[in-house]
Short mmCIF file of N, CA, C and O in Angstrom, two decimals:
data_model
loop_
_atom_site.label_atom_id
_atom_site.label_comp_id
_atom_site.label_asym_id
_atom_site.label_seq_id
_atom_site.Cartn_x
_atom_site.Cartn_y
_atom_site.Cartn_z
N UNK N 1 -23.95 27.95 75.68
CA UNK N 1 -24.22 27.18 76.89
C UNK N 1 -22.92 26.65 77.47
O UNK N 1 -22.68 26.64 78.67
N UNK N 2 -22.05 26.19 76.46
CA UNK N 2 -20.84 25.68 77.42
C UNK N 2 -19.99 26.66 78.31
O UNK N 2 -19.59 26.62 79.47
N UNK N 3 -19.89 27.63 77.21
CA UNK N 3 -18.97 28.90 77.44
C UNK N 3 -19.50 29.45 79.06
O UNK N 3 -18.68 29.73 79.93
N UNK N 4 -20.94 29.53 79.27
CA UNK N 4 -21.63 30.01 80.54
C UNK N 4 -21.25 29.12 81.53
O UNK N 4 -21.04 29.51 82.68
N UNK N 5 -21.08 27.09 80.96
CA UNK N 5 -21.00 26.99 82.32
C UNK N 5 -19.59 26.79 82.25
O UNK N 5 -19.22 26.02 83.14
N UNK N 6 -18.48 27.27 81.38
CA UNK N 6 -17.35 26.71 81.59
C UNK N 6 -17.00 28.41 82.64
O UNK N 6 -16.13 28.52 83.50
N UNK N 7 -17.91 29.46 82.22
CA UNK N 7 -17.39 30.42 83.61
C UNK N 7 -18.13 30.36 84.68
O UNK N 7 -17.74 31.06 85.62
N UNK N 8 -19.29 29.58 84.87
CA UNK N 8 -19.91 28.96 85.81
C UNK N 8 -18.65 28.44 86.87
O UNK N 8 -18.27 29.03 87.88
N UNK N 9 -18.28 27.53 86.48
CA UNK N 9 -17.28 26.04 86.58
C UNK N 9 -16.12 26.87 87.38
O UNK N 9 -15.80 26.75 88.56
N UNK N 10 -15.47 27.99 86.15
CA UNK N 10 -14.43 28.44 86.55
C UNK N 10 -14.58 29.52 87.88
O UNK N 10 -13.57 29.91 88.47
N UNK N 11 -15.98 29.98 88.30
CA UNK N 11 -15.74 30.47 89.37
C UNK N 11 -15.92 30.26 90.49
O UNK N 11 -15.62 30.96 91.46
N UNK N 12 -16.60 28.93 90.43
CA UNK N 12 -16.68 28.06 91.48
C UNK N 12 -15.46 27.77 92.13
O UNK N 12 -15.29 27.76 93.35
N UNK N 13 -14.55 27.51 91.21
CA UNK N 13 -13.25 27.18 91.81
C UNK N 13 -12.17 28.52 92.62
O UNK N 13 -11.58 28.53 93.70
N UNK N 14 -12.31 29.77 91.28
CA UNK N 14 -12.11 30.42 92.15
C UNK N 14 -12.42 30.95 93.74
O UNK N 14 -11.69 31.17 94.70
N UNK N 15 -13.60 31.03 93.56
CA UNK N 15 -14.43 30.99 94.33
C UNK N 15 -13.82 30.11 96.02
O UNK N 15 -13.52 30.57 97.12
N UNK N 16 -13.88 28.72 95.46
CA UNK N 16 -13.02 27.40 96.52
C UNK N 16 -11.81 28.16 96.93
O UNK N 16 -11.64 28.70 98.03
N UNK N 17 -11.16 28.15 96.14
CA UNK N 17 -9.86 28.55 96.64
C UNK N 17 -9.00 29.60 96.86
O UNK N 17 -7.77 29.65 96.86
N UNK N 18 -10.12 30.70 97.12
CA UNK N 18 -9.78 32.20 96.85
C UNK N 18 -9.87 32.36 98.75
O UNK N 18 -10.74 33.12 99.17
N UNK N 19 -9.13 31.76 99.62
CA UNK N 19 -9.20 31.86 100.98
C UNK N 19 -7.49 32.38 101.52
O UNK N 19 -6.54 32.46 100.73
N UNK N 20 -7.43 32.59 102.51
CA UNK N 20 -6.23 32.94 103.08
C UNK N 20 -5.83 32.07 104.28
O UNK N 20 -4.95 32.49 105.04
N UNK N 21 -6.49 30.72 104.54
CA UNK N 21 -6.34 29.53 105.19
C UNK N 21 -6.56 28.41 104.09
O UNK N 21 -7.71 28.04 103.84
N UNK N 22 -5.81 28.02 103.63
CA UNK N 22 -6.15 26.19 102.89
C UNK N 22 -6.48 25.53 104.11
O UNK N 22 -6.54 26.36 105.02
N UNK N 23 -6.62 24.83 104.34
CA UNK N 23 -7.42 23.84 105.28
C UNK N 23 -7.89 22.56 104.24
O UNK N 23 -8.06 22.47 103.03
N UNK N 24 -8.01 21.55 105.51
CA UNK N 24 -8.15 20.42 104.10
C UNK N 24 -9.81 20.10 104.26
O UNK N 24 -10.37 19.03 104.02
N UNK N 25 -10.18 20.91 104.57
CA UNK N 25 -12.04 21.38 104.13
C UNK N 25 -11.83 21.66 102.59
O UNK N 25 -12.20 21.01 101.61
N UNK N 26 -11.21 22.67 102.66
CA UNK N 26 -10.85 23.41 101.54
C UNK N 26 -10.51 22.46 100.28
O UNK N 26 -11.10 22.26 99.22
N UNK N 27 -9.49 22.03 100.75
CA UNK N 27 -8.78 21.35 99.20
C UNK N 27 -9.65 19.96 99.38
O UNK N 27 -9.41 19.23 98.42
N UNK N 28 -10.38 19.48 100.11
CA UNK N 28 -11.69 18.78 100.01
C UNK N 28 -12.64 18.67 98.84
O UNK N 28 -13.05 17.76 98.12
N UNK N 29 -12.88 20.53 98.98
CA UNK N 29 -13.98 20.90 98.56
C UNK N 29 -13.63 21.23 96.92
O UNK N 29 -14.40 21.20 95.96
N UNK N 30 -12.44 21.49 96.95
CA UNK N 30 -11.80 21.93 95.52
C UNK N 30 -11.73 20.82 94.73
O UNK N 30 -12.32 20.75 93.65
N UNK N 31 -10.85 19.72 95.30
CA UNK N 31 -10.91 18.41 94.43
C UNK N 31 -12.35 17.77 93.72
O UNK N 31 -12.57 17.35 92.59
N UNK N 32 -13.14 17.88 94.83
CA UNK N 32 -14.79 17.27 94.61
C UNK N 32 -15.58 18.36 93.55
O UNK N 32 -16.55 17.97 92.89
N UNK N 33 -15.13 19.65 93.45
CA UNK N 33 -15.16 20.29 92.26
C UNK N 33 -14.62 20.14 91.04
O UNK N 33 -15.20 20.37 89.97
N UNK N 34 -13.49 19.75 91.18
CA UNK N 34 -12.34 19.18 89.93
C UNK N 34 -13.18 17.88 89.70
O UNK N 34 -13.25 17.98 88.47
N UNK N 35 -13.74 16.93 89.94
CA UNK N 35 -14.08 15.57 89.68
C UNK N 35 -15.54 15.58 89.15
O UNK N 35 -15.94 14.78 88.31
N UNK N 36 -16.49 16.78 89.84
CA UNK N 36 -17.58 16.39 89.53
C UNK N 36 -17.83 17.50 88.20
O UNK N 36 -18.52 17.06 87.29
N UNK N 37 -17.42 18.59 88.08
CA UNK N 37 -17.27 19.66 87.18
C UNK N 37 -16.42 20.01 86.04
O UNK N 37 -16.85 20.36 84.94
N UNK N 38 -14.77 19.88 86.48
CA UNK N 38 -13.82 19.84 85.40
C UNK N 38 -13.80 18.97 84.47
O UNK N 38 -14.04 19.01 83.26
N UNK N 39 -13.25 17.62 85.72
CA UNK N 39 -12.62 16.51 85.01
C UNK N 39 -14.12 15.98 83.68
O UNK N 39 -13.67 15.54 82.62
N UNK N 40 -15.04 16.01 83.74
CA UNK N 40 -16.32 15.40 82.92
C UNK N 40 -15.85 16.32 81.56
O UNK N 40 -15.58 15.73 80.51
N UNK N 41 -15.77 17.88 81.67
CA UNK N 41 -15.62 18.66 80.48
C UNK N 41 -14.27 18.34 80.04
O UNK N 41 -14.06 18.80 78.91
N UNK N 42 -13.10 17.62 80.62
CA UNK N 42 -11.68 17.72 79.93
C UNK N 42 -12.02 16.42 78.98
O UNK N 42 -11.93 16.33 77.76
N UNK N 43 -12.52 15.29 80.05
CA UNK N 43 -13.25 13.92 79.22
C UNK N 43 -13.78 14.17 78.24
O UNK N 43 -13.15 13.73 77.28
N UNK N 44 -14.89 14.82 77.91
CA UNK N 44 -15.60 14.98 76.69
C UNK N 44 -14.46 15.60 75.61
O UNK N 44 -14.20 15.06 74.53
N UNK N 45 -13.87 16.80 76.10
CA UNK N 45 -13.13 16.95 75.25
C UNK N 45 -12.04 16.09 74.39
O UNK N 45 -11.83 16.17 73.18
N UNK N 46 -11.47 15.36 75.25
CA UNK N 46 -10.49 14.83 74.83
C UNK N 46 -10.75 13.29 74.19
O UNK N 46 -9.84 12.65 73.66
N UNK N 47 -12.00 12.85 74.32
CA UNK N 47 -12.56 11.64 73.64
C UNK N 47 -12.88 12.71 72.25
O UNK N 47 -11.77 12.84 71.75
N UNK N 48 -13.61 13.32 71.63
CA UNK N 48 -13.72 14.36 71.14
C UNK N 48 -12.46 14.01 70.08
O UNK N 48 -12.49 13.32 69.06
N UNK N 49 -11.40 14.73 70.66
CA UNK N 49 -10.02 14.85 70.22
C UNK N 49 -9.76 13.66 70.00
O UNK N 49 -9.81 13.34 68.81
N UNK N 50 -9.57 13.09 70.51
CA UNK N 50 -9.01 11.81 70.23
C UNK N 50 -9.90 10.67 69.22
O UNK N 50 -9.35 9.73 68.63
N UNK N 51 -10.94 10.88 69.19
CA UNK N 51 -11.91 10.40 68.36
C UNK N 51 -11.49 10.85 66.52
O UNK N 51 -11.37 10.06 65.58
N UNK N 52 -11.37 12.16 66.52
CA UNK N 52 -10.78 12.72 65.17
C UNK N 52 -9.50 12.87 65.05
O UNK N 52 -9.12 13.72 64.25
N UNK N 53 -8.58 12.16 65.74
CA UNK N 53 -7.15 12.60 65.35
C UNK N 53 -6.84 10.29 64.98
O UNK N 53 -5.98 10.02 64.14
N UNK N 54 -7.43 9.31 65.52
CA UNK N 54 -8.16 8.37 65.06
C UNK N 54 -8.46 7.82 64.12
O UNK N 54 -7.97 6.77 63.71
N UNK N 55 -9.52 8.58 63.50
CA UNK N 55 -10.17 8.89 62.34
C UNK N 55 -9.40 9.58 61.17
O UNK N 55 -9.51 9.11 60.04
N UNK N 56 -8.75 10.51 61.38
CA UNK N 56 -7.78 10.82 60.47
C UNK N 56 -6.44 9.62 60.04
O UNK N 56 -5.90 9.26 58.99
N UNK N 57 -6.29 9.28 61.53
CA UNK N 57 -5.10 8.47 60.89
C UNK N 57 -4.82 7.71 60.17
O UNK N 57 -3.65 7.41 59.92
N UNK N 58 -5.87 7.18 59.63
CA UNK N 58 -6.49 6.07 58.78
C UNK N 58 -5.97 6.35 57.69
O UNK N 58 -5.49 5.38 57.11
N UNK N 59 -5.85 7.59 57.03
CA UNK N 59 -5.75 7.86 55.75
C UNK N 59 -4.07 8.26 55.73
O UNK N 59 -3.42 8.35 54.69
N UNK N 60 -3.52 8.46 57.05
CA UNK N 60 -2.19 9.08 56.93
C UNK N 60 -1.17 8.25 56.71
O UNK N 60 -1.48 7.36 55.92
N UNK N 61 -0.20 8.20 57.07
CA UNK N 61 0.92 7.38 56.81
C UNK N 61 2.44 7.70 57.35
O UNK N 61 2.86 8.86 57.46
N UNK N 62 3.07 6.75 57.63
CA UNK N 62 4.47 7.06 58.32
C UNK N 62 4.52 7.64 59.81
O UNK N 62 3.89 6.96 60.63
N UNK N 63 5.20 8.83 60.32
CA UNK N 63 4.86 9.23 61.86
C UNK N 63 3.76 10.00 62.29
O UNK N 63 3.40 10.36 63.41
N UNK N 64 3.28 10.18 61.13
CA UNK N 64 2.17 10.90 61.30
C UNK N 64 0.90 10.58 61.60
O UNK N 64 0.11 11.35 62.16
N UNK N 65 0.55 8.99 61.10
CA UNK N 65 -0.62 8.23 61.57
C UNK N 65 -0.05 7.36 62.64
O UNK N 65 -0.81 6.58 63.21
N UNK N 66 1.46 7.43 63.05
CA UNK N 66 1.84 7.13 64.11
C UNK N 66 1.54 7.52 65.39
O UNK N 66 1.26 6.90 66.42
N UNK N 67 1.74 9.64 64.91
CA UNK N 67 1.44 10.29 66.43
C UNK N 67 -0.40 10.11 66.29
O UNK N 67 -1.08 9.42 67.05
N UNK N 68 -0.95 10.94 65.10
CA UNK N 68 -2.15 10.63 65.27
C UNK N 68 -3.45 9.65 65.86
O UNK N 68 -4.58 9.94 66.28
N UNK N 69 -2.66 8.21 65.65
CA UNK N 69 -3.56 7.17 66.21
C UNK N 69 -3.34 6.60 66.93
O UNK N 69 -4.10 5.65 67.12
N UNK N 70 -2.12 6.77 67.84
CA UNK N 70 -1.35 6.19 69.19
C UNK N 70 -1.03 7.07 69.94
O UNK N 70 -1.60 6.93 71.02
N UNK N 71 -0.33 8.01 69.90
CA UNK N 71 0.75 8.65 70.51
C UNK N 71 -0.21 9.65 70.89
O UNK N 71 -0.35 9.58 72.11
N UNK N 72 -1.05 10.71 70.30
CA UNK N 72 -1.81 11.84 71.08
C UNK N 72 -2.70 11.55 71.83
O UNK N 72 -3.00 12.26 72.79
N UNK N 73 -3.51 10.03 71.39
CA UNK N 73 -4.61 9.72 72.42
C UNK N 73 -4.09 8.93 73.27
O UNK N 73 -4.68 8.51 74.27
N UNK N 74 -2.92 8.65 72.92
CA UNK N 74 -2.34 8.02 74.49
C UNK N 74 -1.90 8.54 75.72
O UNK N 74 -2.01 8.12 76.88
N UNK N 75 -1.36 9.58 75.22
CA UNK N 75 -0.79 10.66 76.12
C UNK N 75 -1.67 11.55 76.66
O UNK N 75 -1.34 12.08 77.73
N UNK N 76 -2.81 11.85 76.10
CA UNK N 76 -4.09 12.73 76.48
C UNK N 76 -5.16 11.95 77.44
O UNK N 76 -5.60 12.18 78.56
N UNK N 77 -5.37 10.95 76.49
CA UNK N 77 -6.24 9.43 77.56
C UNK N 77 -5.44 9.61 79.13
O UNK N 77 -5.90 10.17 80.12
N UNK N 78 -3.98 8.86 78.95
CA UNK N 78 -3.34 8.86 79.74
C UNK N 78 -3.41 9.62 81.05
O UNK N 78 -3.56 9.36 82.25
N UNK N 79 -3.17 11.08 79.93
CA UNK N 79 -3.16 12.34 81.13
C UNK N 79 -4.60 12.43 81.90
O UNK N 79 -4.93 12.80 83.03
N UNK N 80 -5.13 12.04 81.05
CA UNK N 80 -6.72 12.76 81.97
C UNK N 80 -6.94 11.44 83.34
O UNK N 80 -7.40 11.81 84.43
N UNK N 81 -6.58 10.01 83.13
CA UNK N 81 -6.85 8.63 83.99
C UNK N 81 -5.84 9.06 84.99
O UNK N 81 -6.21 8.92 86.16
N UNK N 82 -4.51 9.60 84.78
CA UNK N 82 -3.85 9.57 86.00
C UNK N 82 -4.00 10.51 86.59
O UNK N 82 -3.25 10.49 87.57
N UNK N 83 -4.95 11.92 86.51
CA UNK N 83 -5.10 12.90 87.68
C UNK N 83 -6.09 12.56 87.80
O UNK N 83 -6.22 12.71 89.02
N UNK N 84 -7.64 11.89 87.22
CA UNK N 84 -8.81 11.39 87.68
C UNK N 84 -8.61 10.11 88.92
O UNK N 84 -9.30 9.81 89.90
N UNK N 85 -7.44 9.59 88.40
CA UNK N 85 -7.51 8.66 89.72
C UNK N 85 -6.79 8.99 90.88
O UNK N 85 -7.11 8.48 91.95
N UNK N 86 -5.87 9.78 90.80
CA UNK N 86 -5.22 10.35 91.91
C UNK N 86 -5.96 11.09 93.05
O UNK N 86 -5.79 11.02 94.26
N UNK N 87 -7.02 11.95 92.17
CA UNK N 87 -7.82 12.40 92.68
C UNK N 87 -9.20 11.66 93.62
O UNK N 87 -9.70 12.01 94.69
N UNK N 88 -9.51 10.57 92.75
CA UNK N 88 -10.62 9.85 93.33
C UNK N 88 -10.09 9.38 94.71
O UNK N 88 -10.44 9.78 95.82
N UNK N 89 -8.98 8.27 94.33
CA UNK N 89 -7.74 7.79 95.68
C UNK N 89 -7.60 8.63 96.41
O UNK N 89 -7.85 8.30 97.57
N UNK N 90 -7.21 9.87 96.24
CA UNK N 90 -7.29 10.95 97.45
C UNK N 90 -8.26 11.09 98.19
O UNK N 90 -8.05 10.96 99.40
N UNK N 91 -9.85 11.46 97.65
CA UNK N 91 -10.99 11.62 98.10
C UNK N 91 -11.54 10.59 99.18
O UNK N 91 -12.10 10.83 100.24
N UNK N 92 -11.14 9.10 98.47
CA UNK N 92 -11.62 7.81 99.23
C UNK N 92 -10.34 8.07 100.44
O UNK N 92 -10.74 7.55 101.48
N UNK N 93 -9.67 8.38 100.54
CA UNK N 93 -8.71 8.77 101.98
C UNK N 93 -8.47 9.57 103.04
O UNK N 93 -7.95 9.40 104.14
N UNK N 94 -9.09 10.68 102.35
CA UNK N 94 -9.40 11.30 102.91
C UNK N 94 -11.03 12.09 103.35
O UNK N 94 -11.21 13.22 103.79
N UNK N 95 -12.21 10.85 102.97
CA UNK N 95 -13.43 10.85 103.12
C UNK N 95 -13.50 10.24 104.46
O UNK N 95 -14.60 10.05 104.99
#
């Protein structure tokens, strides 16, 4: 089921952006795809990830329960909040 809709997902986008005019219909329509479709499956994933790298660290020790329980879910958390909001901020500006 994921696998179907992750090529579901993925051809939607192709799909969006497979034009020979961008227009900002277009990259409209692409972003509001990225937010309501992508960004939810990168989230799950990466709570996911970050949930067991967490959980492991517990038992580790030195830089290793360093990167594990700070450093990967920070940088992954991180990554996913600053193109989710860039994106939202864009949308509300150009709505």
């Amino acid at each position: 089921i994921i696998m179907s809709k992750w090529t579901e997902i993925r051809d939607n986008i192709v799909d969006a952006i497979d034009v020979k005019d961008v227009t900002e219909d277009v990259k409209q329509r692409v972003t509001a795809a990225l937010l309501a479709e992508v960004l939810p499956t990168i989230e799950n994933a990466v709570d996911r990830f970050t949930a067991t790298t967490r959980e492991q660290a517990k038992t580790e020790t030195g830089w290793c329960k360093i990167r594990d329980g700070i450093v990967l879910p920070l940088v992954m958390e991180g990554a996913v909040f600053v193109v989710k909001t860039v994106l939202e901020k864009t949308v509300q500006q150009t709505a």
